[in-house]
Amino acid sequence: MTVVTKVESPTTNAQPELTDGFHLVIDALKLNGINTIYGVPGIPITDLGRMAQAEGMRVISFRHEQHAGYAAGIAGFLTKKPGICLTVSAPGFLNGLTALANATTNCFPMILMSGSSEREIVDLQQGDYEEMDQLAIAKPLCKAAFRILHAEDIGIGVARAIRAAVSGRPGGVYLDLPAKLLPQVMEAEAGGKSLVQVIDPAPAQIPSPSSVTRALDILKGAKRPLVIFGKGAAYAQADDEIRAFVEKSGLPFLQMSMAKGLLPDVHPQSAGAARSTVLKDSDVVLLVGARLNWLLSHGKGKSWGEPGSKKIIQVDIEPKEMDSNVEIAAPVVGDIGSCISALLDGLGENWPTPPAEWIEQISAKKEQNIAKMALRLKKNSVPMDFHGALGALRTIIKERPDAILVNEGANTLDLARGIIDMYQPRKRLDVGTWGVMGIGMGSAIAATIETGKPVLAVEGDSAFGFCGMEIETICRYNLPVCTVIFNNNGIYRGTDVNPSGGPDVAPTVFVKDARYDKMMEAFGGVGVNVTTPDELYRAVSAAMDSGKPTLVNAVIDAAAGTESGRIGNLNPQSVVGKK
Ligand code: ADP
Ligand code: MG
């Protein structure tokens, strides 16, 4: 318990020790094992950050709240504790809100804590400094939103926020801290007693035995079974149980983007290189912590084979997720650790290996696809194409499997996801459920702060533009982050021209031959410009060896890249008057 000051009591001459709202917030977080704050200082929370640092918390100051928020979300994903993002009122709050909504969408636990203006003035709309009813605005974008008005409620308010963020399906929580709350004083002893250490914040949720039996019966009868792991499975940190279940059952598996590495992508049972075949031809699919959203074509359509050809088993902590897009033949509701343990137990001693014909079909397809890809990855052309450059980075991660890979862009994302094999759980962080651009630098910062591991951030030049100023943050904290910009002079490509012939360039192109590496030098980091896969490999290896903040400008053929990467089908295009 932090004691702020001692004052003379007029009646007793005793000296009651006092604390205040600032210190109660800090003590409440620390009591619950939260030791890092990501944020941007300003009115009314500047002192909160200062005092948190004085009290031994790690306070990481960003240049823009959105990236502090993305960092908090990723901290939550990596640690199963809510990441904290601290912002100023109205504009800072709104900047953080994008990340709060993103965390909720991705099921990452985080708490956005924002200072806010005088309630009396805000509620009468009398025009206070940064006036905004932040609580009302945050509510629809997160799991829960709370406002604390009295210092004695800080303990319970922080406890509610933590439990709301991590229990059940994890997500974002908003905590409103009015300016008047923070300097409120109370006796330190009573303050200490008002704090709450959350007991069992994310209780195990055991699946019903009958749901497990139902699932196993369907799985046993499968001719062409498949397991799909999503980032919920990575989040659950049930790595050993998952591995045991996969290896004992012999089931082929796919891993969604941020689940890659849960089992090594090079695992013999991985069907990653035969993705479209197994999605189409499987007859039973076991989904583990993956939603049937757009990333899995909603579980229907051509990529899923004939309608009615599949039975789906779904393991998820959120009961409402079941039947969200298609019928779920066997819902297993519970936390992934408990569910997979129950399924593993249920395999018993004589679980049949999946039909040999199916396994052979998958192997043949894998071999074919891997051989095809190998040729493209060896290309040493100048200027580089995506495959040549990614071939080099693939080797880097193979040699450094405990490094964390951050990845965003359009083509840079789509191709890297398939090409760069991951070997360990929770090592791949990317654009997530929304496919949002700009998560890169915030994710990279949180990844190394939370794990102490080096980070390789592979960024499209467009994606980097959304968060590029945070390289100053990386340099300021001297973080072991190597950022590689795939610079093809524009969004998707750098070759579009203005069809009108007017003086403006096309909306999708950037300054030609920009040197992003020089930005890094401005902040004392290492900047390198590379034009070949060999140079790229050498520059990144050196950066990872040195741990120095580095930015590698990788010159990619401006004509390489397709519109919207692999999701061009989602981009409506005019058929009328296109020039
Ligand atoms: P991906 O994008 O990788 O397919 P999604 O974000 O769509 O993954 O799905 C993650 C799912 O995991 C969500 O439906 C969420 O409810 C679920 N989930 C998250 N944590 C757990 C957990 N500990 N136990 C069970 N399910 C979880
Ligand atoms: Mg580009």
JSON list of C-alpha atoms in Angstrom, two decimals, residues 1 19-29 151-152 154-155 158 184 186 188 190-192 194-195:
[
{"chain": "A", "resi": 1, "resn": "MET", "atom": "CA", "xyz": [0.00, 0.00, 0.00]},
{"chain": "A", "resi": 19, "resn": "THR", "atom": "CA", "xyz": [-3.46, 7.89, 0.03]},
{"chain": "A", "resi": 20, "resn": "ASP", "atom": "CA", "xyz": [-5.20, 9.19, -3.08]},
{"chain": "A", "resi": 21, "resn": "GLY", "atom": "CA", "xyz": [-6.90, 8.09, -6.26]},
{"chain": "A", "resi": 22, "resn": "PHE", "atom": "CA", "xyz": [-3.66, 8.07, -8.27]},
{"chain": "A", "resi": 23, "resn": "HIS", "atom": "CA", "xyz": [-2.01, 5.66, -5.86]},
{"chain": "A", "resi": 24, "resn": "LEU", "atom": "CA", "xyz": [-5.10, 3.52, -5.41]},
{"chain": "A", "resi": 25, "resn": "VAL", "atom": "CA", "xyz": [-5.27, 2.89, -9.17]},
{"chain": "A", "resi": 26, "resn": "ILE", "atom": "CA", "xyz": [-1.60, 1.92, -9.22]},
{"chain": "A", "resi": 27, "resn": "ASP", "atom": "CA", "xyz": [-1.89, -0.27, -6.13]},
{"chain": "A", "resi": 28, "resn": "ALA", "atom": "CA", "xyz": [-5.01, -1.97, -7.47]},
{"chain": "A", "resi": 29, "resn": "LEU", "atom": "CA", "xyz": [-3.22, -2.89, -10.71]},
{"chain": "A", "resi": 151, "resn": "ALA", "atom": "CA", "xyz": [-11.58, 6.82, -4.44]},
{"chain": "A", "resi": 152, "resn": "GLU", "atom": "CA", "xyz": [-12.97, 4.10, -2.20]},
{"chain": "A", "resi": 154, "resn": "ILE", "atom": "CA", "xyz": [-11.20, 2.14, -7.20]},
{"chain": "A", "resi": 155, "resn": "GLY", "atom": "CA", "xyz": [-10.36, -1.30, -5.81]},
{"chain": "A", "resi": 158, "resn": "VAL", "atom": "CA", "xyz": [-10.37, -2.24, -11.20]},
{"chain": "A", "resi": 184, "resn": "GLN", "atom": "CA", "xyz": [-9.32, 12.38, -4.02]},
{"chain": "A", "resi": 186, "resn": "MET", "atom": "CA", "xyz": [-8.65, 8.91, 1.84]},
{"chain": "A", "resi": 188, "resn": "ALA", "atom": "CA", "xyz": [-4.34, 4.86, 3.64]},
{"chain": "A", "resi": 190, "resn": "ALA", "atom": "CA", "xyz": [-9.06, 2.17, 4.56]},
{"chain": "A", "resi": 191, "resn": "GLY", "atom": "CA", "xyz": [-7.69, 2.59, 1.04]},
{"chain": "A", "resi": 192, "resn": "GLY", "atom": "CA", "xyz": [-5.61, -0.54, 1.43]},
{"chain": "A", "resi": 194, "resn": "SER", "atom": "CA", "xyz": [-10.69, -1.26, -0.28]},
{"chain": "A", "resi": 195, "resn": "LEU", "atom": "CA", "xyz": [-8.41, -2.95, -2.80]}
]
